[in-house]
Structure formats: C-alpha cells, structure tokens
Coordinates of C-alpha atoms in Angstrom, one line a residue:
X1 CA 100.8 4.2 214.5
X2 CA 99.7 3.4 211.0
X3 CA 98.8 7.0 209.9
X4 CA 100.1 8.0 206.5
X5 CA 100.8 11.4 205.0
X6 CA 99.3 12.8 201.9
X7 CA 101.9 15.6 201.4
X8 CA 105.2 14.5 199.6
X9 CA 108.3 14.3 201.8
X10 CA 110.7 17.3 201.5
X11 CA 113.8 16.6 199.3
X12 CA 116.5 14.7 201.2
X13 CA 120.0 16.2 201.8
X14 CA 121.5 13.6 199.4
X15 CA 119.1 14.8 196.6
X16 CA 120.1 18.4 197.1
X17 CA 123.8 17.7 197.1
X18 CA 123.5 15.7 193.9
X19 CA 121.7 18.5 192.2
X20 CA 124.3 21.0 193.4
X21 CA 127.2 18.9 192.0
X22 CA 125.4 18.5 188.7
X23 CA 125.0 22.2 188.3
X24 CA 128.6 22.9 189.4
X25 CA 130.0 20.6 186.8
X26 CA 127.8 22.1 184.0
X27 CA 129.0 25.6 185.0
X28 CA 132.7 24.9 184.8
X29 CA 132.9 22.3 182.0
X30 CA 135.7 23.1 179.6
X31 CA 137.4 25.8 181.7
X32 CA 141.1 26.8 181.8
X33 CA 143.8 24.9 183.9
X34 CA 143.3 27.6 186.6
X35 CA 139.6 27.0 186.6
X36 CA 140.2 23.2 186.8
X37 CA 142.1 23.8 190.0
X38 CA 139.2 25.8 191.4
X39 CA 136.9 22.9 190.3
X40 CA 139.0 20.4 192.2
X41 CA 139.1 22.6 195.3
X42 CA 135.3 22.9 195.0
X43 CA 134.9 19.1 194.8
X44 CA 137.1 18.8 197.9
X45 CA 135.0 21.3 199.8
X46 CA 131.7 19.6 198.8
X47 CA 133.0 16.2 199.8
X48 CA 134.1 17.6 203.2
X49 CA 130.7 19.2 203.7
X50 CA 128.9 16.0 202.8
X51 CA 131.1 14.1 205.3
X52 CA 130.3 16.5 208.1
X53 CA 126.6 16.4 207.3
X54 CA 126.7 12.6 207.3
X55 CA 128.4 12.6 210.7
X56 CA 125.8 15.0 212.1
X57 CA 123.0 12.8 211.0
X58 CA 124.6 9.8 212.6
X59 CA 125.0 11.7 215.9
X60 CA 121.5 13.2 215.9
X61 CA 119.0 11.2 218.0
X62 CA 116.0 9.9 216.0
X63 CA 112.9 12.0 216.3
X64 CA 109.2 11.0 216.0
X65 CA 107.9 11.7 212.5
X66 CA 104.7 13.6 212.0
X67 CA 102.5 11.5 209.8
X68 CA 99.1 12.5 208.5
X69 CA 96.1 11.2 206.8
X70 CA 92.7 12.4 205.7
X71 CA 89.8 11.4 208.1
X72 CA 88.1 9.1 205.6
X73 CA 88.8 5.4 205.4
X74 CA 89.9 5.1 201.8
X75 CA 90.1 1.3 201.8
X76 CA 86.4 1.2 202.9
X77 CA 85.3 2.5 199.5
X78 CA 86.5 -0.7 198.0
X79 CA 84.4 -2.9 200.3
X80 CA 81.0 -3.7 198.9
X81 CA 78.1 -3.5 201.3
X82 CA 76.5 -6.9 201.9
X83 CA 73.5 -7.8 199.9
X84 CA 70.3 -9.0 201.4
X85 CA 69.6 -12.7 201.3
X86 CA 66.4 -14.3 199.8
X87 CA 63.8 -12.7 202.1
X88 CA 61.0 -15.1 201.2
X89 CA 63.0 -18.2 201.8
X90 CA 64.4 -16.8 205.1
X91 CA 60.8 -15.9 206.3
X92 CA 59.7 -19.5 205.5
X93 CA 62.7 -20.9 207.3
X94 CA 62.0 -18.9 210.4
X95 CA 58.2 -19.7 210.3
X96 CA 59.1 -23.4 210.2
X97 CA 61.5 -23.1 213.1
X98 CA 59.0 -21.0 215.1
X99 CA 56.3 -23.6 214.6
X100 CA 58.6 -26.3 216.0
X101 CA 59.5 -24.1 219.0
X102 CA 55.8 -23.3 219.7
X103 CA 54.8 -26.9 219.5
X104 CA 57.4 -28.0 222.1
X105 CA 57.7 -25.5 225.0
X106 CA 59.8 -26.5 228.1
X107 CA 58.2 -26.8 231.5
X108 CA 57.6 -24.8 233.5
X109 CA 57.1 -21.7 231.4
X110 CA 57.1 -19.4 234.4
X111 CA 60.3 -20.6 236.1
X112 CA 60.9 -18.2 239.0
X113 CA 64.1 -16.1 238.9
X114 CA 65.6 -15.8 242.4
X115 CA 68.9 -14.1 242.6
X116 CA 71.6 -15.3 245.0
X117 CA 72.3 -13.3 248.1
X118 CA 75.7 -12.4 246.9
X119 CA 77.2 -11.9 243.4
X120 CA 80.7 -11.4 244.7
X121 CA 81.1 -15.0 245.9
X122 CA 80.8 -18.0 243.7
X123 CA 77.8 -20.1 245.0
X124 CA 78.5 -23.2 247.0
X125 CA 77.6 -26.7 245.7
X126 CA 74.7 -26.9 248.1
X127 CA 73.4 -23.6 247.0
X128 CA 73.6 -24.6 243.3
X129 CA 71.8 -27.9 244.0
X130 CA 68.9 -26.4 245.9
X131 CA 68.5 -22.8 244.5
X132 CA 66.0 -23.4 241.6
X133 CA 62.9 -25.3 242.3
X134 CA 61.7 -27.5 239.5
X135 CA 59.8 -30.8 239.8
X136 CA 60.9 -34.1 238.3
X137 CA 57.6 -34.1 236.3
X138 CA 58.4 -30.7 234.8
X139 CA 62.0 -31.7 234.1
X140 CA 60.8 -34.8 232.3
X141 CA 58.4 -32.8 230.2
X142 CA 61.1 -30.3 229.3
X143 CA 63.5 -33.1 228.3
X144 CA 60.8 -34.6 226.1
X145 CA 60.2 -31.3 224.4
X146 CA 64.0 -30.9 223.9
X147 CA 64.2 -34.3 222.3
X148 CA 61.4 -33.5 219.8
X149 CA 63.0 -30.1 218.9
X150 CA 66.3 -31.7 218.1
X151 CA 64.7 -34.4 216.0
X152 CA 62.8 -31.8 213.9
X153 CA 65.5 -29.2 213.4
X154 CA 65.8 -28.2 209.7
X155 CA 68.6 -29.1 207.4
X156 CA 71.0 -26.3 206.4
X157 CA 69.4 -24.0 203.8
X158 CA 72.3 -23.9 201.3
X159 CA 70.7 -21.1 199.2
X160 CA 70.3 -18.6 202.0
X161 CA 73.8 -17.7 203.3
X162 CA 77.2 -17.1 201.8
X163 CA 80.6 -15.4 202.5
X164 CA 82.2 -14.1 205.7
X165 CA 81.3 -10.9 207.6
X166 CA 80.7 -9.2 210.8
X167 CA 77.3 -8.9 212.6
X168 CA 76.6 -6.2 215.2
X169 CA 73.4 -5.6 217.1
X170 CA 72.6 -1.9 217.6
X171 CA 69.6 0.2 218.1
X172 CA 68.4 2.7 220.7
X173 CA 71.2 3.9 223.0
X174 CA 73.4 1.0 221.8
X175 CA 73.8 2.7 218.4
X176 CA 76.1 5.4 220.0
X177 CA 78.4 2.6 221.3
X178 CA 78.2 0.8 217.9
X179 CA 79.6 3.9 216.1
X180 CA 82.9 3.5 218.0
X181 CA 83.4 -0.2 217.4
X182 CA 82.4 0.0 213.7
X183 CA 84.8 3.0 213.1
X184 CA 87.6 1.1 214.8
X185 CA 87.2 -1.9 212.5
X186 CA 88.0 0.4 209.5
X187 CA 90.7 2.3 211.4
X188 CA 92.4 -1.1 212.0
X189 CA 92.1 -1.9 208.3
X190 CA 89.4 -4.6 208.5
X191 CA 88.0 -5.4 205.0
X192 CA 85.1 -7.5 206.1
X193 CA 81.6 -6.5 205.2
X194 CA 79.3 -5.7 208.1
X195 CA 75.6 -6.0 208.9
X196 CA 74.2 -3.8 211.6
X197 CA 71.0 -5.1 213.0
X198 CA 68.3 -3.2 214.9
X199 CA 65.0 -4.4 216.3
X200 CA 62.7 -2.3 214.0
X201 CA 62.6 1.1 212.2
X202 CA 61.9 3.0 215.4
X203 CA 65.5 2.2 216.5
X204 CA 67.2 3.5 213.3
X205 CA 68.9 6.9 213.4
X206 CA 67.9 8.9 210.4
X207 CA 70.8 9.1 207.9
X208 CA 73.1 6.8 209.7
X209 CA 72.4 3.7 207.5
X210 CA 73.2 5.7 204.4
X211 CA 76.6 6.7 205.9
X212 CA 77.3 3.0 206.7
X213 CA 77.0 2.1 203.0
X214 CA 80.2 4.1 202.3
X215 CA 82.0 1.9 204.8
X216 CA 81.0 -1.4 203.3
X217 CA 78.2 -1.9 205.9
X218 CA 74.4 -2.3 205.7
X219 CA 71.5 -1.9 208.1
X220 CA 69.0 -4.7 208.7
X221 CA 65.8 -4.8 210.7
X222 CA 64.7 -7.9 212.6
X223 CA 61.1 -6.9 212.2
X224 CA 61.4 -7.6 208.5
X225 CA 61.7 -11.3 209.3
X226 CA 59.8 -11.9 212.5
X227 CA 57.3 -10.5 214.9
X228 CA 59.7 -8.8 217.4
X229 CA 56.8 -8.1 219.8
X230 CA 57.0 -11.8 220.8
X231 CA 60.5 -11.2 222.3
X232 CA 60.4 -10.2 226.0
X233 CA 64.0 -9.3 226.5
X234 CA 66.8 -7.6 224.5
X235 CA 69.0 -10.7 225.1
X236 CA 66.8 -12.6 222.6
X237 CA 67.8 -10.3 219.8
X238 CA 71.4 -11.5 219.4
X239 CA 70.6 -15.0 218.2
X240 CA 68.1 -13.6 215.7
X241 CA 70.6 -11.3 214.2
X242 CA 73.1 -14.1 213.8
X243 CA 70.4 -16.5 212.4
X244 CA 69.0 -14.0 209.9
X245 CA 72.3 -12.5 208.7
X246 CA 73.2 -13.2 205.1
X247 CA 76.7 -14.4 206.0
X248 CA 77.6 -18.1 206.2
X249 CA 80.6 -17.5 208.5
X250 CA 80.0 -14.8 211.1
X251 CA 82.0 -12.8 213.6
X252 CA 79.4 -11.4 216.0
X253 CA 80.3 -8.3 218.1
X254 CA 78.3 -6.6 220.8
X255 CA 77.6 -2.9 220.2
X256 CA 80.0 -2.1 223.1
X257 CA 82.8 -4.3 221.8
X258 CA 85.8 -2.4 220.4
X259 CA 88.4 -4.4 218.4
X260 CA 92.0 -3.5 219.2
X261 CA 93.5 -5.7 216.5
X262 CA 92.4 -6.4 213.0
X263 CA 90.0 -9.4 213.4
X264 CA 89.8 -10.6 209.8
X265 CA 92.6 -13.2 210.4
X266 CA 90.3 -15.3 212.7
X267 CA 88.5 -16.9 209.7
X268 CA 91.8 -18.3 208.4
X269 CA 93.0 -19.5 211.8
X270 CA 93.4 -23.2 212.7
X271 CA 91.1 -22.6 215.7
X272 CA 88.2 -21.7 213.4
X273 CA 88.9 -23.9 210.4
X274 CA 89.3 -27.0 212.6
X275 CA 86.1 -26.5 214.5
X276 CA 83.8 -23.9 212.9
X277 CA 83.1 -22.1 216.2
X278 CA 85.4 -19.9 218.3
X279 CA 84.2 -18.8 221.8
X280 CA 85.8 -16.8 224.6
X281 CA 85.8 -17.5 228.3
X282 CA 84.0 -15.5 231.0
X283 CA 85.2 -14.9 234.6
X284 CA 83.4 -17.8 236.3
X285 CA 82.4 -21.4 236.0
X286 CA 78.8 -22.7 235.4
X287 CA 76.1 -22.2 238.0
X288 CA 73.5 -24.1 236.1
X289 CA 70.7 -26.1 237.8
X290 CA 71.5 -29.8 238.3
X291 CA 68.5 -30.8 236.2
X292 CA 69.8 -28.7 233.2
X293 CA 72.2 -31.5 231.9
X294 CA 69.3 -33.9 232.2
X295 CA 66.9 -31.7 230.2
X296 CA 69.3 -31.1 227.3
X297 CA 70.4 -34.7 227.1
X298 CA 73.8 -34.6 228.7
X299 CA 73.0 -36.9 231.6
X300 CA 70.4 -39.4 232.7
X301 CA 69.5 -37.5 235.8
X302 CA 70.3 -34.5 237.9
X303 CA 74.0 -33.8 237.7
X304 CA 76.7 -31.2 238.8
X305 CA 78.8 -32.0 235.7
X306 CA 78.7 -28.4 234.4
X307 CA 80.0 -26.9 237.7
X308 CA 83.6 -27.3 236.6
X309 CA 83.0 -26.0 233.1
X310 CA 84.1 -22.6 231.9
X311 CA 81.2 -20.3 231.0
X312 CA 81.4 -18.3 227.7
X313 CA 81.5 -14.5 227.3
X314 CA 79.5 -13.8 224.2
X315 CA 80.5 -10.2 223.5
X316 CA 82.3 -11.8 220.5
X317 CA 81.5 -15.0 218.8
X318 CA 82.7 -16.7 215.6
X319 CA 80.3 -19.2 214.0
X320 CA 80.1 -21.2 210.8
X321 CA 76.4 -21.7 210.0
X322 CA 77.0 -24.5 207.5
X323 CA 78.9 -26.7 210.0
X324 CA 76.9 -25.8 213.0
X325 CA 73.4 -25.0 211.7
X326 CA 71.5 -27.3 214.0
X327 CA 73.3 -26.1 217.1
X328 CA 72.6 -22.5 216.1
X329 CA 68.9 -23.4 215.7
X330 CA 68.9 -25.2 219.1
X331 CA 70.5 -22.1 220.7
X332 CA 67.7 -20.1 219.1
X333 CA 65.2 -22.5 220.9
X334 CA 66.9 -21.8 224.2
X335 CA 66.6 -18.1 223.6
X336 CA 63.1 -18.3 222.3
X337 CA 62.2 -19.5 225.8
X338 CA 65.0 -17.8 227.5
X339 CA 63.3 -15.3 229.9
X340 CA 60.6 -17.9 230.8
X341 CA 62.9 -20.9 231.4
X342 CA 66.4 -21.4 230.0
X343 CA 68.2 -18.3 231.1
X344 CA 67.3 -19.1 234.7
X345 CA 68.1 -22.8 234.3
X346 CA 71.5 -22.0 232.9
X347 CA 72.6 -19.3 235.5
X348 CA 70.0 -19.7 238.3
X349 CA 70.0 -15.9 238.7
X350 CA 73.7 -15.6 239.5
X351 CA 76.0 -13.5 237.2
X352 CA 75.4 -13.9 233.5
X353 CA 71.6 -14.3 233.3
X354 CA 70.9 -14.1 229.5
X355 CA 71.9 -15.4 226.1
X356 CA 75.6 -15.8 226.7
X357 CA 75.8 -19.6 227.5
X358 CA 73.0 -20.7 225.3
X359 CA 75.4 -21.2 222.4
X360 CA 77.7 -23.3 224.5
X361 CA 74.9 -25.5 225.9
X362 CA 73.6 -26.1 222.4
X363 CA 77.0 -27.3 221.2
X364 CA 77.4 -29.5 224.2
X365 CA 73.9 -31.0 223.8
X366 CA 74.5 -31.9 220.1
X367 CA 78.1 -33.1 220.8
X368 CA 79.6 -30.6 218.3
X369 CA 83.1 -29.4 218.5
X370 CA 84.2 -25.8 219.2
X371 CA 87.3 -23.9 220.2
X372 CA 87.4 -22.1 223.5
X373 CA 90.2 -19.5 223.6
X374 CA 92.6 -20.9 226.2
X375 CA 93.7 -17.5 227.6
X376 CA 91.8 -16.0 230.5
X377 CA 90.3 -12.6 229.9
X378 CA 91.9 -9.5 231.5
X379 CA 90.1 -6.6 233.1
X380 CA 91.2 -3.2 231.8
X381 CA 91.1 -0.4 234.5
X382 CA 90.7 3.3 234.3
X383 CA 94.1 5.1 234.6
X384 CA 94.8 5.9 238.3
X385 CA 91.8 4.0 239.7
X386 CA 90.6 0.5 240.5
X387 CA 87.5 1.0 238.4
X388 CA 87.1 -1.3 235.4
X389 CA 86.7 -0.3 231.8
X390 CA 85.9 -3.7 230.3
X391 CA 87.2 -7.1 229.4
X392 CA 90.2 -7.6 227.1
X393 CA 89.8 -10.9 225.2
X394 CA 92.7 -12.7 223.5
X395 CA 93.5 -13.2 219.8
X396 CA 92.5 -16.8 219.0
X397 CA 95.1 -17.1 216.3
X398 CA 97.9 -16.9 218.9
X399 CA 97.3 -19.9 221.3
X400 CA 100.8 -19.8 222.7
X401 CA 100.6 -16.4 224.3
X402 CA 98.1 -13.8 225.4
X403 CA 97.7 -11.1 222.7
X404 CA 94.6 -8.8 223.0
X405 CA 92.1 -8.6 220.2
X406 CA 88.8 -7.3 221.6
X407 CA 87.9 -4.8 224.3
X408 CA 84.3 -5.6 225.4
X409 CA 83.7 -2.3 227.2
X410 CA 80.8 -3.5 229.4
X411 CA 81.6 -1.0 232.2
X412 CA 82.7 2.2 230.5
X413 CA 80.6 2.6 227.3
X414 CA 82.7 4.4 224.7
X415 CA 80.5 7.0 223.0
X416 CA 81.7 10.5 222.1
X417 CA 78.3 12.0 223.0
X418 CA 78.3 10.1 226.2
X419 CA 81.7 11.5 227.0
X420 CA 81.7 15.1 225.8
X421 CA 78.1 16.2 224.9
X422 CA 76.8 19.3 226.7
X423 CA 73.1 19.8 227.1
X424 CA 72.2 16.7 225.2
X425 CA 69.5 15.8 227.7
X426 CA 67.4 18.2 225.8
X427 CA 67.9 16.5 222.5
X428 CA 64.5 15.3 221.3
X429 CA 65.9 12.8 218.8
X430 CA 68.9 11.2 220.6
X431 CA 69.1 12.4 224.2
X432 CA 72.0 11.8 226.5
X433 CA 71.0 12.0 230.2
X434 CA 74.3 13.4 231.5
X435 CA 77.7 13.1 229.8
X436 CA 80.8 12.2 231.7
X437 CA 82.1 15.8 231.1
X438 CA 78.9 17.2 232.7
X439 CA 79.0 14.7 235.7
X440 CA 81.7 15.5 238.3
X441 CA 81.0 12.1 239.9
X442 CA 81.9 10.2 236.7
X443 CA 85.0 8.1 237.1
X444 CA 86.4 9.5 233.8
X445 CA 85.4 13.2 234.4
X446 CA 88.9 14.3 235.5
X447 CA 90.4 12.5 232.5
X448 CA 88.3 14.5 230.2
X449 CA 88.5 17.8 231.9
X450 CA 92.2 17.6 232.5
X451 CA 93.0 15.8 229.3
X452 CA 94.5 12.6 230.6
X453 CA 94.5 9.1 229.0
X454 CA 91.7 6.8 230.2
X455 CA 94.0 3.8 229.7
X456 CA 97.3 3.6 231.5
X457 CA 100.0 3.9 228.7
X458 CA 102.4 1.5 230.5
X459 CA 99.7 -1.2 230.6
X460 CA 99.1 -0.7 226.9
X461 CA 102.8 -1.0 226.0
X462 CA 103.1 -4.1 228.1
X463 CA 100.5 -5.8 225.9
X464 CA 101.7 -4.4 222.6
X465 CA 98.6 -2.2 221.9
X466 CA 97.6 1.4 222.2
X467 CA 94.0 1.7 221.0
X468 CA 93.0 4.9 222.7
X469 CA 94.3 7.4 220.1
X470 CA 92.5 5.5 217.4
X471 CA 89.3 5.3 219.4
X472 CA 89.4 9.1 219.7
X473 CA 90.1 9.4 216.0
X474 CA 86.9 7.4 215.6
X475 CA 85.2 9.8 218.0
X476 CA 86.3 12.7 215.8
X477 CA 84.6 11.3 212.8
X478 CA 81.3 11.0 214.7
X479 CA 81.5 14.4 216.3
X480 CA 82.6 16.3 213.1
X481 CA 81.4 14.4 210.0
X482 CA 78.5 12.2 210.8
X483 CA 74.7 12.6 211.3
X484 CA 75.6 13.4 215.0
X485 CA 78.0 16.2 214.0
X486 CA 78.0 19.3 216.2
X487 CA 80.4 22.3 216.1
X488 CA 80.8 22.4 219.9
X489 CA 81.2 18.6 220.2
X490 CA 83.6 18.6 217.3
X491 CA 85.8 21.4 218.9
X492 CA 85.8 19.7 222.3
X493 CA 86.8 16.4 220.7
X494 CA 89.7 18.0 218.8
X495 CA 91.0 19.9 221.9
X496 CA 91.1 16.7 223.9
X497 CA 92.9 14.9 221.1
X498 CA 95.5 17.7 220.7
X499 CA 96.2 18.0 224.4
X500 CA 96.0 14.3 225.3
X501 CA 97.7 12.5 222.4
X502 CA 99.4 15.3 220.4
X503 CA 97.1 15.2 217.4
X504 CA 97.3 18.1 215.0
X505 CA 94.6 19.2 212.6
X506 CA 95.7 21.0 209.5
X507 CA 94.8 21.8 205.9
X508 CA 96.6 20.0 203.1
X509 CA 96.8 21.5 199.6
X510 CA 97.0 17.9 198.2
X511 CA 93.9 16.8 200.1
X512 CA 92.1 20.0 199.2
X513 CA 92.6 19.5 195.5
X514 CA 91.3 15.9 195.6
X515 CA 88.5 16.7 198.0
X516 CA 90.0 15.3 201.2
X517 CA 90.0 18.6 203.2
X518 CA 91.5 18.5 206.7
X519 CA 94.3 16.1 207.7
X520 CA 94.7 14.5 211.1
X521 CA 98.3 14.2 212.1
X522 CA 100.1 12.6 215.0
X523 CA 103.7 11.8 215.8
X524 CA 104.8 8.2 215.1
X525 CA 108.0 6.8 216.6

C-alpha cells in the first residue's frame, strides 16, 4: 500500500559498522608494533562479526514494514480548484436550448409507466413489442419533434469550456456517499480538479464546500443556471451537471461511485482519444419500445433492432464536449422529457428506468462514435454472504484483460455515518435513520461489530486490488477532521481500522513540528 513515513529510517547496520571502523582507526593510528597486532586482530574480529550479521540477514524472513503518513493529502494542495465558467454566456446557452426543447415536445407527454410482472427475467420479444401503448400518430409527432430539435441544436460554444476534470452530483443524503468517493480520488493520487454539483443551496452542507477547496475541488449549484423546479426527477440532474460543468473533457461519477484505481489515465487512453466518449456496460440488453428507433431516426418504422444491443451503466461516463456537443444536447432533450416520455420509451418500465441510456441513444441517433468497454461488469459481494455490494467496472485503458477501476456501490452505500453513527436519527441537520452498527438486521452489522472485512480479501487479491483499507482511511478523515467530525464516531472508526486492518495511530515529532499532527500507519508487505 502506498503509505509513506514521515520519520527518518533508523541507521542501517552497515552505517553503524562503518562508523565504528572509522573511530577504531583514529584511536590506534600511529601505535607501537604490539598495538598494530591488536589492530589487525580487531579488524579480523570486526570482519567476522560483519560476515555473521550478513548471514543472519540473509536467513531472516522478510517482514512487513510499518509505513506511516499524515492524514492530509499533501499533493491535493498543489491542485487548483476549478474556476467558474462565463455564467452569463452559459445562462444564454441554456435558455436557447430550453426554448428549442419547449417548442418541440414529444408525444404523448403523459406516457404511462407500467412495470413488467418480473424484473428477474428478461422480457420476451412479444412482451417488449406489446408492453408500451403508443399510437402511430403520436409516434409520428414525436419523430417530427425529434427531427426539428436535431436541426436546431447549437454549435459548440468554444468560449465556455476548457480542460479536463471530474464531475460528481451530490446533495441531500448523497453528499455522505460523495465524501467517500472524493476522498478515495485523492488517496489514489488523482490530480484532476473536481466539480461537485448540488441542486440548490438547500442541499449544501455548511462548511463542506470550503473544505473541498483545499482538495482542488469546488461546489456548484444547478439553480444558479436553471430553474430546477421544472425538473420532476433526480435522474434529470446528471445531464445538467455535465452540461453546465466548466470542463471540456469530463469524467462523471455518481456520488456512490468509488474509484479503486487512479482514473486520470483515461483521458490519455486510445479508447478516449479515438472516440471522445467512453461508456461502460450494464447487466442486460435493451428493452426499448419498438417505436423508439423510429422516433429517434434509426429506422423507418417499428423495429426490434435495439434488443440485441448492450445497455449502458452510467455510474461513470467520460465525455468530450467539443467532439460530442450535439449528442450531449440531444441527451439533454431526452432527459428534459425523461419522466413524461423518454425514460419509459427506452426501458418500458423494466430495470434501468432513468437517464442511463439517454446518452447512448443520442450517440446512436446522430451516428457518432463511442467506445463501450468490452469487459462485462462484475458484482462484488459482501464477505461470507451472497448479498451484493456493487458493480465493479473495468479499466478502459486495458482492453486485453479485465482490471477493475470503479466500484459503483449501488447496493451498499459507503458512508461512515451510515456505517457507525449512533443516535444520528436525532441529528437535526444531517440525520441518519439507523446506521448499520445500530441495525442488527443489516447485512454488514456483524462485519462492523466483530471487525471483519466487508470485501473478501482473496477476491481482492485475485483482481489485484485492495481498496477497503483506503476506503476506511477516507472514512477516518470524515469522522475525525471534517465538518461531520464527532469524537465518538472518530473513536469507533479508529478501533475498527486497528482491529480489522492493523492500522496504528501515533504521534510523530516530525509531523508535530511541521503541523501534521497524528500519523496513520499500516504494515506494507
């Protein structure tokens, strides 16, 4: 594990021996013949002792080394927080797009959402063909509106966006999840600037945005650029955060997405530079309505052409706005009318209702290229159970073999307060209903009370990763040194880290002098 010590290493045995010889020679320089014999004998004894010491070191098995570091992310201090883009120009851009969307709504605008009887079985072809009821007249009107929107989409605003960065959507209870993923980015050494978006000021946690500035991150409000009251569902917020972000090239991460490998390399990968978009697969194929390809211009009539296509999992998404500006604006159109029409047309109420496939459909509609990661996602399970934690998505820079990069923890939400908080249901500012530690029915309760790993170590080693100790190090920062800090929560976090992973917490005189305070130490093989 990449944890580095602040204290200098103790002098080596070679260094001590060299000093002893130097002092011995100075002491006896210029002595009598008898003394010279003693000196030679001394040299012989020293050489013999050195040989025995060397043989001992060779025979001694290697031991893990205790390595330490201060809890702060020193490299983060060098990362400049992203600057806001031209607000007036961005407002005018959105107002123009919104006017286009308002002038060309799809039909019908109240498309009924009817869920399939079973979500465990993929729908049959007959079920897909007959599930969503839409008339030919409505489909023709929706297609006409779609054609008009694609004709009027704006050219790329070259003055608005620049650089590369990460965008994360937080706010409300999702802020607690975001603290984990954001801290892991810096633990892994990511040097990308980050924008954290919330719906409006009511979803900001007091003091948190100021803390983020020290990590090369900045808070942004969607309400500064649009009337968020028009949005009916949280799924519509994602596309807006991507659209309004100051970055030209974006890695978007859901708040519950935890990187397990440094993601900065994606922007330099062939998969991204060749196409400008990187997407990751979901578990299942498309269940879209047969008239969807007709509406978005992929076919001349009802078609099952999407049935064999892989759906996308949008917990992570890489997008070059300059190369794919119009498809991003078209995806925004689908989301603008998502709850009333497009979410249902795309999934028909089976798994995945929401924004996740709007990006893919927009790219397909405009015949724009993209890279779909070829490796199937893997489900990560709770140690000792068959309960899932989340989806492990592959590193797109390594097409030849599966190497994990992202853990989209959509089943177990990683939040230190959600894990170990006691009595937080009474918190008037940021309540937690019942933490996993308080709930004996939680599928991770025993792991927390008996101090076991949540991930099975053998599974982690097989994939060449071990993110859990670093996740808990991220937890320790939130529990002990953030706006959520609490003495009880901090102590419980440290106890679990000590007993589960072998962490040690100690004072360092070097760190104390420079202001670093405590050190977090762990054995490294």
